[in-house]
mmCIF file of C-alpha atoms in Angstrom:
data_model
loop_
_atom_site.group_PDB
_atom_site.id
_atom_site.type_symbol
_atom_site.label_atom_id
_atom_site.label_comp_id
_atom_site.label_asym_id
_atom_site.label_seq_id
_atom_site.Cartn_x
_atom_site.Cartn_y
_atom_site.Cartn_z
ATOM 1 C CA MET A 285 0.000 0.000 0.000
ATOM 2 C CA PHE A 286 1.261 3.487 -0.851
ATOM 3 C CA ARG A 287 1.069 6.069 1.946
ATOM 4 C CA LEU A 288 2.012 9.754 2.168
ATOM 5 C CA ASP A 289 1.610 11.325 5.623
ATOM 6 C CA ARG A 290 2.724 14.890 6.364
ATOM 7 C CA GLU A 291 1.684 18.494 6.906
ATOM 8 C CA VAL A 292 0.952 20.386 3.705
ATOM 9 C CA HIS A 293 0.414 24.099 3.148
ATOM 10 C CA VAL A 294 -2.953 25.248 1.791
ATOM 11 C CA SER A 295 -3.858 28.623 0.296
ATOM 12 C CA TYR A 296 -7.409 29.854 -0.284
ATOM 13 C CA SER A 297 -8.596 26.584 1.342
ATOM 14 C CA GLN A 298 -7.337 24.602 -1.648
ATOM 15 C CA ILE A 299 -4.946 21.792 -2.555
ATOM 16 C CA TYR A 300 -4.998 19.605 -5.673
ATOM 17 C CA VAL A 301 -4.228 16.283 -7.308
ATOM 18 C CA GLU A 302 -2.845 16.723 -10.847
ATOM 19 C CA SER A 303 -1.990 13.982 -13.331
ATOM 20 C CA ALA A 304 -0.465 16.342 -15.927
ATOM 21 C CA PRO A 305 1.323 19.715 -15.677
ATOM 22 C CA GLY A 306 -1.056 22.668 -15.457
ATOM 23 C CA ILE A 307 -4.222 20.556 -15.486
ATOM 24 C CA ASN A 308 -5.659 22.122 -12.338
ATOM 25 C CA SER A 309 -9.068 23.681 -12.992
ATOM 26 C CA ARG A 310 -11.252 26.539 -11.854
ATOM 27 C CA MET A 311 -13.475 25.747 -8.903
ATOM 28 C CA ASP A 312 -16.708 26.036 -10.904
ATOM 29 C CA GLU A 313 -15.363 23.601 -13.507
ATOM 30 C CA ALA A 314 -14.085 21.160 -10.889
ATOM 31 C CA PHE A 315 -17.457 20.808 -9.134
ATOM 32 C CA ALA A 316 -19.752 21.110 -12.150
ATOM 33 C CA GLY A 317 -22.568 18.573 -11.962
ATOM 34 C CA GLN A 318 -21.534 17.195 -8.553
ATOM 35 C CA SER A 319 -23.640 16.817 -5.437
ATOM 36 C CA SER A 320 -20.575 16.956 -3.171
ATOM 37 C CA GLY A 321 -18.408 20.046 -2.789
ATOM 38 C CA LEU A 322 -15.237 18.955 -0.985
ATOM 39 C CA CYS A 323 -13.481 16.991 -3.759
ATOM 40 C CA GLY A 324 -14.064 18.280 -7.298
ATOM 41 C CA ALA A 325 -13.531 15.630 -9.972
ATOM 42 C CA ALA A 326 -15.462 16.970 -12.968
ATOM 43 C CA VAL A 327 -12.322 17.864 -14.936
ATOM 44 C CA PRO A 328 -10.535 14.751 -16.250
ATOM 45 C CA GLY A 329 -7.189 14.047 -14.626
ATOM 46 C CA ALA A 330 -7.558 16.493 -11.730
ATOM 47 C CA LEU A 331 -9.003 16.726 -8.220
ATOM 48 C CA PHE A 332 -9.817 20.022 -6.508
ATOM 49 C CA LEU A 333 -9.666 19.513 -2.722
ATOM 50 C CA ARG A 334 -11.180 22.011 -0.292
ATOM 51 C CA THR A 335 -10.076 22.529 3.306
ATOM 52 C CA GLY A 336 -11.465 24.410 6.295
ATOM 53 C CA LEU A 337 -8.274 26.383 6.905
ATOM 54 C CA HIS A 338 -7.772 29.298 4.514
ATOM 55 C CA THR A 339 -3.990 29.671 4.849
ATOM 56 C CA GLY A 340 -1.417 27.552 6.649
ATOM 57 C CA SER A 341 -0.522 23.918 7.193
ATOM 58 C CA VAL A 342 -2.985 21.054 7.651
ATOM 59 C CA GLY A 343 -2.487 17.382 8.390
ATOM 60 C CA PHE A 344 -2.779 15.375 5.172
ATOM 61 C CA THR A 345 -2.562 11.650 4.434
ATOM 62 C CA VAL A 346 -2.821 9.973 1.022
ATOM 63 C CA GLU A 347 -3.266 6.211 0.662
ATOM 64 C CA VAL A 348 -3.495 3.996 -2.422
ATOM 65 C CA HIS A 349 -5.154 0.634 -1.758
ATOM 66 C CA GLY A 350 -5.750 -2.484 -3.824
ATOM 67 C CA GLN A 351 -9.410 -2.550 -2.790
ATOM 68 C CA ALA A 352 -11.893 -0.363 -0.923
ATOM 69 C CA PRO A 353 -10.623 0.259 2.639
ATOM 70 C CA PRO A 354 -13.031 0.292 5.589
ATOM 71 C CA LEU A 355 -14.449 3.683 6.545
ATOM 72 C CA ASP A 356 -13.157 5.049 9.849
ATOM 73 C CA LEU A 357 -16.187 6.451 11.702
ATOM 74 C CA ALA A 358 -14.014 9.062 13.426
ATOM 75 C CA TRP A 359 -14.032 11.290 10.318
ATOM 76 C CA GLU A 360 -16.600 14.087 10.479
ATOM 77 C CA ASP A 361 -17.040 14.756 6.749
ATOM 78 C CA VAL A 362 -16.610 12.178 3.984
ATOM 79 C CA VAL A 363 -17.240 12.293 0.223
ATOM 80 C CA GLU A 364 -16.438 9.933 -2.648
ATOM 81 C CA VAL A 365 -15.723 10.629 -6.340
ATOM 82 C CA SER A 366 -14.203 8.776 -9.287
ATOM 83 C CA PHE A 367 -10.842 9.642 -10.829
ATOM 84 C CA TYR A 368 -8.947 8.634 -13.970
ATOM 85 C CA PRO A 369 -5.278 9.741 -14.254
ATOM 86 C CA VAL A 370 -4.349 11.072 -17.703
ATOM 87 C CA SER A 371 -0.652 10.141 -17.300
ATOM 88 C CA ASP A 372 1.524 7.750 -15.319
ATOM 89 C CA GLN A 373 2.580 10.546 -12.956
ATOM 90 C CA SER A 374 0.119 12.058 -10.493
ATOM 91 C CA PHE A 375 0.963 14.567 -7.790
ATOM 92 C CA LEU A 376 -0.528 16.118 -4.690
ATOM 93 C CA SER A 377 0.181 19.795 -5.403
ATOM 94 C CA GLN A 378 0.005 22.970 -3.356
ATOM 95 C CA TRP A 379 -1.305 26.316 -4.596
ATOM 96 C CA ALA A 380 0.582 27.608 -7.682
ATOM 97 C CA GLY A 381 2.810 24.513 -7.660
ATOM 98 C CA GLU A 382 4.758 25.703 -4.600
ATOM 99 C CA ALA A 383 5.402 22.061 -3.637
ATOM 100 C CA SER A 384 4.234 18.653 -4.820
ATOM 101 C CA TRP A 385 4.488 14.979 -3.917
ATOM 102 C CA GLU A 386 4.227 12.107 -6.390
ATOM 103 C CA LEU A 387 1.452 9.570 -5.838
ATOM 104 C CA ASP A 388 1.465 5.921 -6.852
ATOM 105 C CA LEU A 389 -1.415 6.140 -9.363
ATOM 106 C CA LYS A 390 -1.387 4.547 -12.824
ATOM 107 C CA GLU A 391 -2.777 5.757 -16.115
ATOM 108 C CA GLY A 392 -5.362 3.374 -17.548
ATOM 109 C CA ILE A 393 -6.918 2.574 -14.170
ATOM 110 C CA ASN A 394 -10.201 4.002 -12.900
ATOM 111 C CA TYR A 395 -10.008 4.854 -9.206
ATOM 112 C CA ARG A 396 -12.590 5.514 -6.554
ATOM 113 C CA VAL A 397 -11.540 8.319 -4.225
ATOM 114 C CA ARG A 398 -12.630 8.872 -0.620
ATOM 115 C CA TYR A 399 -11.871 12.277 0.889
ATOM 116 C CA CYS A 400 -12.245 12.492 4.666
ATOM 117 C CA ALA A 401 -12.020 15.626 6.826
ATOM 118 C CA GLN A 402 -11.977 16.522 10.492
ATOM 119 C CA GLY A 403 -11.977 19.927 12.214
ATOM 120 C CA MET A 404 -13.119 22.007 9.238
ATOM 121 C CA ASP A 405 -15.341 24.407 11.193
ATOM 122 C CA GLN A 406 -12.675 25.157 13.818
ATOM 123 C CA ALA A 407 -10.114 25.744 11.089
ATOM 124 C CA ARG A 408 -12.438 28.034 9.114
ATOM 125 C CA GLU A 409 -13.082 30.103 12.232
ATOM 126 C CA LYS A 410 -9.321 30.433 12.829
ATOM 127 C CA ASP A 411 -8.769 31.166 9.111
ATOM 128 C CA VAL A 412 -4.945 31.362 9.259
ATOM 129 C CA ARG A 413 -2.671 28.998 11.167
ATOM 130 C CA LEU A 414 0.903 29.946 12.021
ATOM 131 C CA ASP A 415 3.619 27.272 12.055
ATOM 132 C CA GLU A 416 4.021 27.227 15.842
ATOM 133 C CA GLU A 417 0.288 26.805 16.476
ATOM 134 C CA PRO A 418 -1.380 23.383 16.901
ATOM 135 C CA LEU A 419 -3.050 21.627 13.979
ATOM 136 C CA LEU A 420 -6.726 22.454 13.544
ATOM 137 C CA ASP A 421 -7.914 20.277 10.646
ATOM 138 C CA CYS A 422 -6.672 17.090 9.028
ATOM 139 C CA TYR A 423 -7.548 15.115 5.916
ATOM 140 C CA LEU A 424 -7.336 11.605 4.466
ATOM 141 C CA LEU A 425 -7.407 10.958 0.713
ATOM 142 C CA GLN A 426 -7.803 7.291 -0.277
ATOM 143 C CA PHE A 427 -7.655 5.711 -3.758
ATOM 144 C CA TRP A 428 -8.545 2.200 -4.906
ATOM 145 C CA PRO A 429 -9.359 0.642 -8.303
ATOM 146 C CA ALA A 430 -13.095 0.728 -9.058
ATOM 147 C CA PRO A 431 -15.441 1.386 -12.007
ATOM 148 C CA PRO A 432 -16.639 5.008 -12.389
ATOM 149 C CA GLU A 433 -19.646 5.967 -10.260
ATOM 150 C CA PRO A 434 -21.382 9.276 -9.490
ATOM 151 C CA ASP A 435 -19.947 11.308 -6.651
ATOM 152 C CA ARG A 436 -21.707 11.093 -3.288
ATOM 153 C CA VAL A 437 -21.732 12.569 0.187
ATOM 154 C CA VAL A 438 -21.027 9.762 2.664
ATOM 155 C CA ARG A 439 -21.153 11.901 5.815
ATOM 156 C CA GLN A 440 -21.676 15.585 6.540
ATOM 157 C CA THR A 441 -21.094 17.154 9.947
ATOM 158 C CA SER A 442 -19.473 20.569 9.526
ATOM 159 C CA GLN A 443 -21.021 23.806 8.324
ATOM 160 C CA VAL A 444 -18.061 24.228 5.963
ATOM 161 C CA ALA A 445 -18.964 20.980 4.211
ATOM 162 C CA ALA A 446 -22.649 21.946 4.070
ATOM 163 C CA TYR A 447 -21.775 25.237 2.387
ATOM 164 C CA ALA A 448 -19.402 23.475 -0.032
ATOM 165 C CA HIS A 449 -22.019 20.898 -1.035
ATOM 166 C CA ASP A 450 -24.573 23.660 -1.631
ATOM 167 C CA TYR A 451 -22.070 25.497 -3.828
ATOM 168 C CA ALA A 452 -21.438 22.376 -5.936
ATOM 169 C CA ARG A 453 -25.147 21.750 -6.461
ATOM 170 C CA GLN A 454 -25.582 25.267 -7.834
ATOM 171 C CA GLN A 455 -22.934 24.862 -10.542
ATOM 172 C CA PRO A 456 -24.041 24.184 -14.135
ATOM 173 C CA ASP A 457 -23.503 20.629 -15.267
ATOM 174 C CA PHE A 458 -21.190 20.816 -18.282
ATOM 175 C CA GLU A 459 -21.382 17.038 -18.489
ATOM 176 C CA PHE A 460 -25.062 17.444 -19.372
ATOM 177 C CA SER A 461 -23.963 19.511 -22.376
ATOM 178 C CA VAL A 462 -21.515 16.781 -23.318
ATOM 179 C CA ARG A 463 -24.253 14.160 -23.029
ATOM 180 C CA ALA A 464 -26.534 16.347 -25.166
ATOM 181 C CA ILE A 465 -23.865 16.554 -27.870
ATOM 182 C CA ILE A 466 -23.336 12.790 -27.800
ATOM 183 C CA ALA A 467 -27.083 12.100 -27.891
ATOM 184 C CA GLN A 468 -27.641 14.432 -30.812
ATOM 185 C CA ARG A 469 -24.705 13.025 -32.775
ATOM 186 C CA ARG A 470 -25.983 9.493 -32.195
ATOM 187 C CA ALA A 471 -29.441 10.539 -33.345
ATOM 188 C CA LEU A 472 -27.969 12.079 -36.467
ATOM 189 C CA LEU A 473 -26.173 8.832 -37.275
ATOM 190 C CA THR A 474 -29.437 6.929 -37.260
ATOM 191 C CA SER A 475 -31.516 9.518 -39.149
ATOM 192 C CA SER A 476 -33.005 8.138 -42.353
ATOM 193 C CA THR A 477 -31.945 11.046 -44.544
ATOM 194 C CA ALA A 478 -29.365 13.798 -44.370
ATOM 195 C CA GLU A 479 -32.093 16.437 -44.674
ATOM 196 C CA SER A 480 -34.128 15.174 -41.742
ATOM 197 C CA SER A 481 -30.971 14.872 -39.642
ATOM 198 C CA ARG A 482 -30.604 18.626 -39.673
ATOM 199 C CA ASP A 483 -33.783 18.950 -37.614
ATOM 200 C CA VAL A 484 -32.609 16.715 -34.775
ATOM 201 C CA GLU A 485 -32.155 18.574 -31.485
ATOM 202 C CA SER A 486 -30.467 17.760 -28.229
ATOM 203 C CA PRO A 487 -32.471 16.354 -25.278
ATOM 204 C CA ASP A 488 -33.057 19.849 -23.841
ATOM 205 C CA GLY A 489 -34.576 21.087 -27.106
ATOM 206 C CA ILE A 490 -31.624 23.303 -28.011
ATOM 207 C CA ALA A 491 -29.358 22.564 -30.961
ATOM 208 C CA ALA A 492 -26.041 21.250 -29.639
ATOM 209 C CA VAL A 493 -24.479 20.273 -32.974
ATOM 210 C CA ALA A 494 -24.456 22.086 -36.312
ATOM 211 C CA VAL A 495 -24.633 19.740 -39.304
ATOM 212 C CA ILE A 496 -22.971 21.406 -42.292
ATOM 213 C CA SER A 497 -22.547 20.094 -45.816
ATOM 214 C CA ARG A 498 -18.980 20.175 -47.105
ATOM 215 C CA GLU A 499 -20.235 22.186 -50.086
ATOM 216 C CA ALA A 500 -22.370 24.644 -48.119
ATOM 217 C CA ASP A 501 -22.342 28.394 -48.682
ATOM 218 C CA PRO A 502 -20.562 30.299 -45.883
ATOM 219 C CA TRP A 503 -23.484 32.540 -44.864
ATOM 220 C CA PRO A 504 -25.843 29.672 -43.904
ATOM 221 C CA VAL A 505 -22.873 28.110 -42.105
ATOM 222 C CA ARG A 506 -22.426 31.264 -40.067
ATOM 223 C CA GLU A 507 -26.139 31.270 -39.223
ATOM 224 C CA GLN A 508 -26.012 27.641 -38.121
ATOM 225 C CA LEU A 509 -23.007 28.174 -35.868
ATOM 226 C CA THR A 510 -24.341 31.359 -34.261
ATOM 227 C CA SER A 511 -27.642 29.583 -33.504
ATOM 228 C CA LEU A 512 -25.925 26.999 -31.307
ATOM 229 C CA SER A 513 -26.582 27.380 -27.593
ATOM 230 C CA SER A 514 -22.822 27.205 -26.933
ATOM 231 C CA TYR A 515 -21.808 29.797 -29.559
ATOM 232 C CA PRO A 516 -19.272 32.258 -28.015
ATOM 233 C CA THR A 517 -21.042 35.552 -28.638
ATOM 234 C CA ALA A 518 -17.792 37.493 -28.208
ATOM 235 C CA LEU A 519 -16.525 35.904 -31.441
ATOM 236 C CA PRO A 520 -16.032 38.757 -33.972
ATOM 237 C CA TRP A 521 -16.798 38.650 -37.699
ATOM 238 C CA ASP A 522 -14.889 41.753 -38.782
ATOM 239 C CA TRP A 523 -12.254 39.546 -40.433
ATOM 240 C CA LEU A 524 -14.640 38.086 -42.989
ATOM 241 C CA ALA A 525 -14.153 40.674 -45.777
ATOM 242 C CA VAL A 526 -10.372 40.283 -45.716
ATOM 243 C CA PHE A 527 -10.730 36.504 -45.547
ATOM 244 C CA ASP A 528 -12.972 36.490 -48.647
ATOM 245 C CA ALA A 529 -10.450 38.641 -50.506
ATOM 246 C CA GLN A 530 -7.700 36.145 -49.702
ATOM 247 C CA HIS A 531 -9.694 32.975 -50.397
ATOM 248 C CA GLY A 532 -11.584 32.538 -53.621
ATOM 249 C CA GLN A 533 -14.724 30.396 -53.556
ATOM 250 C CA ASP A 534 -14.014 28.526 -56.795
ATOM 251 C CA ASP A 535 -13.019 25.536 -54.656
ATOM 252 C CA ARG A 536 -15.997 25.579 -52.282
ATOM 253 C CA VAL A 537 -14.826 22.570 -50.277
ATOM 254 C CA GLY A 538 -11.400 24.097 -49.703
ATOM 255 C CA TYR A 539 -12.940 27.489 -48.919
ATOM 256 C CA LEU A 540 -15.284 26.020 -46.311
ATOM 257 C CA GLN A 541 -12.486 24.141 -44.578
ATOM 258 C CA ALA A 542 -10.388 27.314 -44.380
ATOM 259 C CA PHE A 543 -13.467 29.249 -43.203
ATOM 260 C CA LEU A 544 -14.108 26.796 -40.369
ATOM 261 C CA GLU A 545 -10.440 26.742 -39.396
ATOM 262 C CA GLU A 546 -10.460 30.543 -39.122
ATOM 263 C CA ILE A 547 -13.545 30.408 -36.891
ATOM 264 C CA GLY A 548 -11.955 27.672 -34.785
ATOM 265 C CA GLU A 549 -8.723 29.645 -34.378
ATOM 266 C CA ARG A 550 -10.570 32.763 -33.249
ATOM 267 C CA ALA A 551 -12.796 30.781 -30.895
ATOM 268 C CA PHE A 552 -9.647 29.174 -29.435
ATOM 269 C CA GLY A 553 -8.373 32.663 -28.612
ATOM 270 C CA LEU A 554 -11.529 33.204 -26.561
ATOM 271 C CA GLY A 555 -11.020 30.033 -24.528
ATOM 272 C CA THR A 556 -13.498 27.949 -26.582
ATOM 273 C CA VAL A 557 -12.885 24.889 -28.739
ATOM 274 C CA LEU A 558 -14.659 24.355 -32.070
ATOM 275 C CA ALA A 559 -15.025 20.578 -32.026
ATOM 276 C CA SER A 560 -15.634 18.410 -35.100
ATOM 277 C CA LEU A 561 -17.368 15.133 -34.250
ATOM 278 C CA ASP A 562 -16.486 12.181 -36.451
ATOM 279 C CA SER A 563 -17.091 13.941 -39.778
ATOM 280 C CA GLY A 564 -18.354 11.832 -42.667
ATOM 281 C CA GLN A 565 -20.018 13.392 -45.681
ATOM 282 C CA ASP A 566 -20.946 16.407 -43.529
ATOM 283 C CA TYR A 567 -19.276 18.386 -40.761
ATOM 284 C CA TYR A 568 -20.738 17.920 -37.261
ATOM 285 C CA LEU A 569 -19.582 20.918 -35.227
ATOM 286 C CA ALA A 570 -20.030 22.133 -31.638
ATOM 287 C CA PHE A 571 -18.465 24.839 -29.488
ATOM 288 C CA VAL A 572 -17.226 23.417 -26.179
ATOM 289 C CA THR A 573 -15.046 24.409 -23.245
ATOM 290 C CA PRO A 574 -11.596 22.790 -22.897
ATOM 291 C CA ALA A 575 -12.956 20.603 -20.089
ATOM 292 C CA GLN A 576 -15.895 19.516 -22.251
ATOM 293 C CA PHE A 577 -13.491 18.725 -25.086
ATOM 294 C CA GLU A 578 -11.517 16.476 -22.762
ATOM 295 C CA GLN A 579 -14.763 14.771 -21.731
ATOM 296 C CA LEU A 580 -15.745 14.227 -25.374
ATOM 297 C CA SER A 581 -12.273 12.842 -26.100
ATOM 298 C CA ARG A 582 -12.838 10.256 -23.368
ATOM 299 C CA PHE A 583 -16.516 9.463 -23.891
ATOM 300 C CA LEU A 584 -16.976 9.416 -27.666
ATOM 301 C CA PRO A 585 -14.723 6.411 -28.427
ATOM 302 C CA GLY A 586 -17.144 4.370 -26.325
ATOM 303 C CA HIS A 587 -19.919 5.511 -28.683
ATOM 304 C CA SER A 588 -17.919 4.542 -31.818
ATOM 305 C CA LEU A 589 -17.243 8.224 -32.481
ATOM 306 C CA GLY A 590 -14.278 10.577 -32.329
ATOM 307 C CA VAL A 591 -13.658 14.294 -31.905
ATOM 308 C CA GLU A 592 -11.140 16.791 -33.268
ATOM 309 C CA SER A 593 -10.437 20.420 -32.425
ATOM 310 C CA VAL A 594 -10.629 22.735 -35.447
ATOM 311 C CA ARG A 595 -7.770 25.229 -35.834
ATOM 312 C CA ILE A 596 -5.824 26.768 -38.700
ATOM 313 C CA GLY A 597 -3.668 24.198 -40.431
ATOM 314 C CA ARG A 598 -4.563 21.267 -38.192
ATOM 315 C CA TRP A 599 -7.536 19.282 -36.967
ATOM 316 C CA THR A 600 -6.006 17.580 -33.959
ATOM 317 C CA PRO A 601 -7.493 14.454 -32.299
ATOM 318 C CA ARG A 602 -6.605 15.442 -28.737
ATOM 319 C CA MET A 603 -5.674 18.532 -26.809
ATOM 320 C CA HIS A 604 -2.710 18.282 -24.439
ATOM 321 C CA PRO A 605 -3.601 19.255 -20.852
ATOM 322 C CA GLU A 606 -1.105 22.149 -21.049
ATOM 323 C CA GLN A 607 -3.139 23.556 -23.946
ATOM 324 C CA SER A 608 -6.333 23.246 -21.918
ATOM 325 C CA ALA A 609 -4.695 25.021 -18.993
ATOM 326 C CA ALA A 610 -3.352 27.768 -21.279
ATOM 327 C CA ILE A 611 -6.829 28.383 -22.726
ATOM 328 C CA ARG A 612 -8.414 28.581 -19.286
ATOM 329 C CA ALA A 613 -5.684 30.910 -17.995
ATOM 330 C CA TRP A 614 -6.071 33.206 -20.993
ATOM 331 C CA ALA A 615 -9.859 33.231 -20.704
ATOM 332 C CA MET A 616 -9.738 34.009 -16.964
ATOM 333 C CA ALA A 617 -7.266 36.855 -17.511
ATOM 334 C CA ASN A 618 -9.448 38.367 -20.221
ATOM 335 C CA VAL A 619 -12.904 37.556 -18.884
ATOM 336 C CA HIS A 620 -13.664 41.267 -18.389
ATOM 337 C CA ARG A 621 -13.521 41.691 -22.151
ATOM 338 C CA PHE A 622 -16.271 39.158 -22.833
ATOM 339 C CA THR A 623 -18.638 38.978 -19.872
ATOM 340 C CA GLY A 624 -20.868 41.659 -21.312
ATOM 341 C CA SER A 625 -21.589 39.683 -24.453
ATOM 342 C CA GLN A 626 -21.433 36.036 -23.399
#
């Protein structure tokens, strides 16, 4: 059994598990669609762990077991999530990568995770712990191989945990959007004719995927993309006149590909991915967040489908976690430029 047992420093009541450099996520992304708010696992390859203490050192133990360990009834707050490492190296990491410790987790294995806490309310009231002061809160993080299951609250005692769970339940479920995209794409595959397939909608009644002929005119394409519920409304179109001057439409197929790549590149600059889902005779396109793209990359192969990100000069099958982190960082730094129109 692997075991790490030490004091670790937390900032902003946060510490993380990362299975690739820079894969840590925003809090709203990490807890999207969960019912528990202490261990965020919505972003593939990462865990967002919340503590009672805001700043200072807490007691922290990590264990990796071969099977589910018994639950110690002494823990006041307990949640469980599922986790899949995206590389063979996973780390427990402090805020901003100030320090990290490698964990014995393997890529290709689904893990169940139990996060246990004690003393969260006392630590939250204290807020900041100095080195010479006694420990206020401590935590146990346990991993064992198990098929994926929904997250759950096993035990709740503290007010900190209650607040965290309430926060998680208020976050939008981006996995629902992913499921809507998958459901619509599957429905399109089984439609009797290409024309009728264009009328298929996602389960919530809103178009999640734009179906575009490879010989379509650009203006209807623009209308289809802007009608999607996930269309990034900050995406400008002032480049179109120059683009048309540089690209003749004699080769309509080539023009459309370049047109879509330009849209995908500009969407990428806004922190959004233009995803192409298993294109056949038509393009099947959706705007998604980097986290949603990672989810599609994982889920679609199980539905006999694939996904690519559309950018100038390349339609790439998979985005590296560093790219996802770079998009999120850019979008967060520039969010003031887009919040009025998104």
